[in-house]
């Protein structure tokens, strides 16, 4: 069984109630719900939040609602904690976390990601943006040398994790969580490239404005 879970915390420090913010007249969380349904590759769709308002939205869209404990909705709790709590309650083979704050992700992105996970090679699959240009970390080159200039098209791309969509096999995730290990990267980890636009995640007002400007290019052109 494949479950799509849309996390929707009410509180947000950088962009107030960002899951309820609208993009071209429709809230981000509702857009994510409709996209998961239209993708037609999940056995069930759940909205996961500490706030009952998201339950009303979920039911109005014809999907399920899981109300996590209120303490798992603050800015201190981690994604591993609310995912573990969800998986303790709901049986499935694979959990797909689909973030509402990645509204430029297309149905093709979602379906391709699910197909990659279904091939069965990975316990955890992370969506990523491949960046094919010179990158450094703390002043040290990551994918290039200071002693040689290489054409950017010949560089090995950096894989920037976007979190737009992520998948885990339930059993390895819970096994790692119970053992006190990092469940987010449990078992064999894979990386699935998505488009640069699909990797655009809304964290603040500027991110939302960028998504608003790009939306017609992605979905209406």
Short mmCIF file of C-alpha atoms in Angstrom, two decimals:
data_model
loop_
_atom_site.label_atom_id
_atom_site.label_comp_id
_atom_site.label_asym_id
_atom_site.label_seq_id
_atom_site.Cartn_x
_atom_site.Cartn_y
_atom_site.Cartn_z
CA UNK A 1 0.00 0.00 0.00
CA UNK A 2 1.29 3.44 -0.95
CA UNK A 3 0.30 6.43 1.20
CA UNK A 4 0.84 10.06 0.27
CA UNK A 5 1.16 12.24 3.38
CA UNK A 6 1.01 16.02 3.21
CA UNK A 7 2.46 17.68 6.34
CA UNK A 8 0.76 20.95 7.25
CA UNK A 9 1.91 22.65 10.43
CA UNK A 10 -0.11 25.74 11.34
CA UNK A 11 2.78 27.64 12.84
CA UNK A 12 5.60 29.04 10.73
CA UNK A 13 8.29 31.46 11.81
CA UNK A 14 9.28 32.92 8.43
CA UNK A 15 5.91 32.91 6.63
CA UNK A 16 2.83 32.91 8.85
CA UNK A 17 0.42 30.03 8.19
CA UNK A 18 2.23 29.33 4.96
CA UNK A 19 0.29 26.15 4.17
CA UNK A 20 -2.86 28.27 4.01
CA UNK A 21 -1.32 30.95 1.83
CA UNK A 22 -2.79 31.09 -1.64
CA UNK A 23 -1.07 30.66 -4.97
CA UNK A 24 -3.23 31.92 -7.85
CA UNK A 25 -6.30 31.78 -5.62
CA UNK A 26 -5.86 28.30 -4.12
CA UNK A 27 -4.13 27.48 -0.84
CA UNK A 28 -0.87 25.57 -0.96
CA UNK A 29 -2.23 22.64 1.02
CA UNK A 30 -5.29 22.27 -1.21
CA UNK A 31 -3.07 22.41 -4.28
CA UNK A 32 -0.97 19.57 -2.86
CA UNK A 33 -4.06 17.48 -2.08
CA UNK A 34 -5.45 17.87 -5.58
CA UNK A 35 -2.09 17.11 -7.15
CA UNK A 36 -1.74 13.88 -5.17
CA UNK A 37 -5.23 12.80 -6.22
CA UNK A 38 -4.68 13.72 -9.86
CA UNK A 39 -1.37 11.87 -9.97
CA UNK A 40 -3.45 8.70 -9.39
CA UNK A 41 -0.54 6.68 -8.05
CA UNK A 42 -1.36 6.52 -4.32
CA UNK A 43 -3.74 4.19 -2.48
CA UNK A 44 -4.58 6.87 0.07
CA UNK A 45 -3.89 10.56 0.69
CA UNK A 46 -3.55 11.97 4.19
CA UNK A 47 -3.06 15.47 5.54
CA UNK A 48 -0.99 15.42 8.73
CA UNK A 49 -1.32 18.39 11.09
CA UNK A 50 -1.70 19.35 14.73
CA UNK A 51 -4.47 21.82 13.85
CA UNK A 52 -8.08 20.71 13.17
CA UNK A 53 -8.57 23.41 10.53
CA UNK A 54 -6.58 21.24 8.14
CA UNK A 55 -8.98 18.40 8.90
CA UNK A 56 -11.86 20.46 7.52
CA UNK A 57 -9.86 21.20 4.37
CA UNK A 58 -8.86 17.56 3.93
CA UNK A 59 -12.40 16.26 4.30
CA UNK A 60 -13.74 18.92 1.92
CA UNK A 61 -11.28 17.63 -0.69
CA UNK A 62 -12.21 14.01 -0.03
CA UNK A 63 -9.00 12.85 1.63
CA UNK A 64 -8.03 11.64 5.10
CA UNK A 65 -6.85 13.66 8.07
CA UNK A 66 -4.40 12.62 10.77
CA UNK A 67 -4.25 14.95 13.75
CA UNK A 68 -0.84 14.60 15.29
CA UNK A 69 -0.28 15.57 18.96
CA UNK A 70 -0.09 19.33 19.44
CA UNK A 71 3.47 19.05 20.74
CA UNK A 72 4.54 17.74 17.31
CA UNK A 73 3.34 20.92 15.66
CA UNK A 74 5.76 23.37 17.24
CA UNK A 75 8.99 24.71 15.75
CA UNK A 76 11.12 22.41 17.92
CA UNK A 77 9.72 19.02 16.93
CA UNK A 78 11.32 17.27 13.97
CA UNK A 79 9.92 15.66 10.85
CA UNK A 80 11.19 12.29 12.07
CA UNK A 81 9.03 12.60 15.17
CA UNK A 82 5.76 13.31 13.37
CA UNK A 83 6.49 10.76 10.63
CA UNK A 84 7.24 8.08 13.23
CA UNK A 85 4.03 8.94 15.08
CA UNK A 86 2.08 8.69 11.81
CA UNK A 87 3.62 5.36 10.79
CA UNK A 88 2.98 3.90 14.24
CA UNK A 89 -0.73 4.40 13.55
CA UNK A 90 -1.10 3.74 9.82
CA UNK A 91 -0.11 0.54 8.03
CA UNK A 92 1.49 0.85 4.61
CA UNK A 93 4.38 -0.50 2.59
CA UNK A 94 5.69 2.87 1.49
CA UNK A 95 5.10 6.41 2.71
CA UNK A 96 5.46 9.35 0.33
CA UNK A 97 5.77 12.75 1.96
CA UNK A 98 4.56 15.41 -0.48
CA UNK A 99 5.27 18.95 0.63
CA UNK A 100 2.64 21.59 -0.08
CA UNK A 101 5.40 24.20 -0.12
CA UNK A 102 6.73 22.82 -3.42
CA UNK A 103 3.80 23.99 -5.57
CA UNK A 104 5.71 23.99 -8.87
CA UNK A 105 6.19 20.22 -8.74
CA UNK A 106 4.30 18.65 -11.64
CA UNK A 107 2.37 15.41 -11.97
CA UNK A 108 5.24 14.13 -14.09
CA UNK A 109 7.67 14.80 -11.24
CA UNK A 110 5.45 12.90 -8.78
CA UNK A 111 4.78 9.94 -11.07
CA UNK A 112 8.43 9.60 -12.02
CA UNK A 113 9.46 9.68 -8.37
CA UNK A 114 6.92 7.00 -7.43
CA UNK A 115 8.04 4.79 -10.30
CA UNK A 116 11.65 5.09 -9.13
CA UNK A 117 10.69 4.06 -5.59
CA UNK A 118 8.57 1.17 -6.85
CA UNK A 119 11.56 -0.35 -8.58
CA UNK A 120 12.43 -1.53 -5.09
CA UNK A 121 16.09 -0.57 -4.96
CA UNK A 122 15.84 1.90 -2.09
CA UNK A 123 14.56 2.12 1.48
CA UNK A 124 14.69 5.93 1.37
CA UNK A 125 14.38 8.09 -1.74
CA UNK A 126 15.17 11.82 -1.69
CA UNK A 127 14.18 14.32 -4.36
CA UNK A 128 17.04 16.53 -5.41
CA UNK A 129 18.01 19.35 -7.73
CA UNK A 130 21.13 18.66 -9.76
CA UNK A 131 23.34 21.76 -9.88
CA UNK A 132 25.88 21.60 -12.67
CA UNK A 133 28.17 24.43 -11.73
CA UNK A 134 31.17 24.92 -9.44
CA UNK A 135 30.18 24.54 -5.79
CA UNK A 136 32.20 24.90 -2.61
CA UNK A 137 31.59 24.20 1.07
CA UNK A 138 33.24 26.37 3.73
CA UNK A 139 35.66 27.61 1.12
CA UNK A 140 36.67 24.18 -0.14
CA UNK A 141 35.77 22.97 -3.66
CA UNK A 142 33.22 20.18 -3.78
CA UNK A 143 33.00 19.26 -7.47
CA UNK A 144 35.87 21.21 -9.01
CA UNK A 145 39.58 21.88 -8.54
CA UNK A 146 41.30 25.19 -7.83
CA UNK A 147 44.18 23.97 -9.99
CA UNK A 148 42.24 23.45 -13.20
CA UNK A 149 39.40 25.25 -14.97
CA UNK A 150 36.80 22.80 -16.18
CA UNK A 151 33.81 23.59 -18.37
CA UNK A 152 30.69 23.54 -16.21
CA UNK A 153 29.00 21.01 -18.49
CA UNK A 154 31.81 18.56 -17.71
CA UNK A 155 31.44 18.82 -13.93
CA UNK A 156 29.76 16.20 -11.79
CA UNK A 157 26.56 17.89 -10.60
CA UNK A 158 25.87 18.58 -6.94
CA UNK A 159 22.68 16.96 -5.66
CA UNK A 160 20.83 19.52 -3.53
CA UNK A 161 18.12 17.80 -1.49
CA UNK A 162 14.86 19.66 -2.04
CA UNK A 163 12.43 17.68 0.18
CA UNK A 164 9.68 18.44 -2.35
CA UNK A 165 8.78 14.75 -2.24
CA UNK A 166 10.40 11.99 -0.19
CA UNK A 167 9.68 8.28 0.23
CA UNK A 168 10.42 5.67 2.87
CA UNK A 169 9.66 2.01 3.24
CA UNK A 170 7.73 1.81 6.49
CA UNK A 171 9.52 -1.12 8.14
CA UNK A 172 13.12 0.18 7.79
CA UNK A 173 12.04 3.67 8.88
CA UNK A 174 10.38 2.44 12.07
CA UNK A 175 13.22 0.01 12.79
CA UNK A 176 15.71 2.88 12.66
CA UNK A 177 13.47 5.17 14.73
CA UNK A 178 13.03 2.54 17.47
CA UNK A 179 16.80 1.96 17.54
CA UNK A 180 17.40 5.67 18.04
CA UNK A 181 19.06 6.01 14.64
CA UNK A 182 18.45 8.61 11.93
CA UNK A 183 15.36 7.24 10.21
CA UNK A 184 15.27 9.95 7.54
CA UNK A 185 18.22 8.30 5.82
CA UNK A 186 17.43 4.71 6.74
CA UNK A 187 18.65 1.72 4.78
CA UNK A 188 19.71 2.16 1.18
CA UNK A 189 19.30 5.81 0.18
CA UNK A 190 18.57 6.96 -3.37
CA UNK A 191 18.47 10.38 -5.03
CA UNK A 192 15.90 11.29 -7.67
CA UNK A 193 16.48 14.42 -9.76
CA UNK A 194 13.47 16.69 -10.21
CA UNK A 195 13.25 19.89 -12.21
CA UNK A 196 14.69 23.11 -10.82
CA UNK A 197 11.15 24.51 -10.59
CA UNK A 198 9.85 21.45 -8.73
CA UNK A 199 12.71 21.92 -6.26
CA UNK A 200 11.60 25.48 -5.47
CA UNK A 201 10.37 25.36 -1.87
CA UNK A 202 8.46 28.20 -0.24
CA UNK A 203 10.01 29.34 3.03
CA UNK A 204 9.32 33.08 2.99
CA UNK A 205 7.42 35.85 1.21
CA UNK A 206 9.98 36.13 -1.57
CA UNK A 207 9.76 32.40 -2.32
CA UNK A 208 5.98 32.72 -2.59
CA UNK A 209 6.29 35.70 -4.94
CA UNK A 210 8.69 33.73 -7.15
CA UNK A 211 6.27 30.79 -7.28
CA UNK A 212 3.42 33.17 -8.12
CA UNK A 213 5.41 34.56 -11.05
CA UNK A 214 6.55 31.17 -12.34
CA UNK A 215 3.23 29.33 -11.94
CA UNK A 216 1.81 30.37 -15.35
CA UNK A 217 5.02 29.28 -17.07
CA UNK A 218 4.85 25.81 -15.51
CA UNK A 219 1.13 25.06 -15.69
CA UNK A 220 -0.44 27.40 -18.22
CA UNK A 221 2.10 27.65 -21.05
#
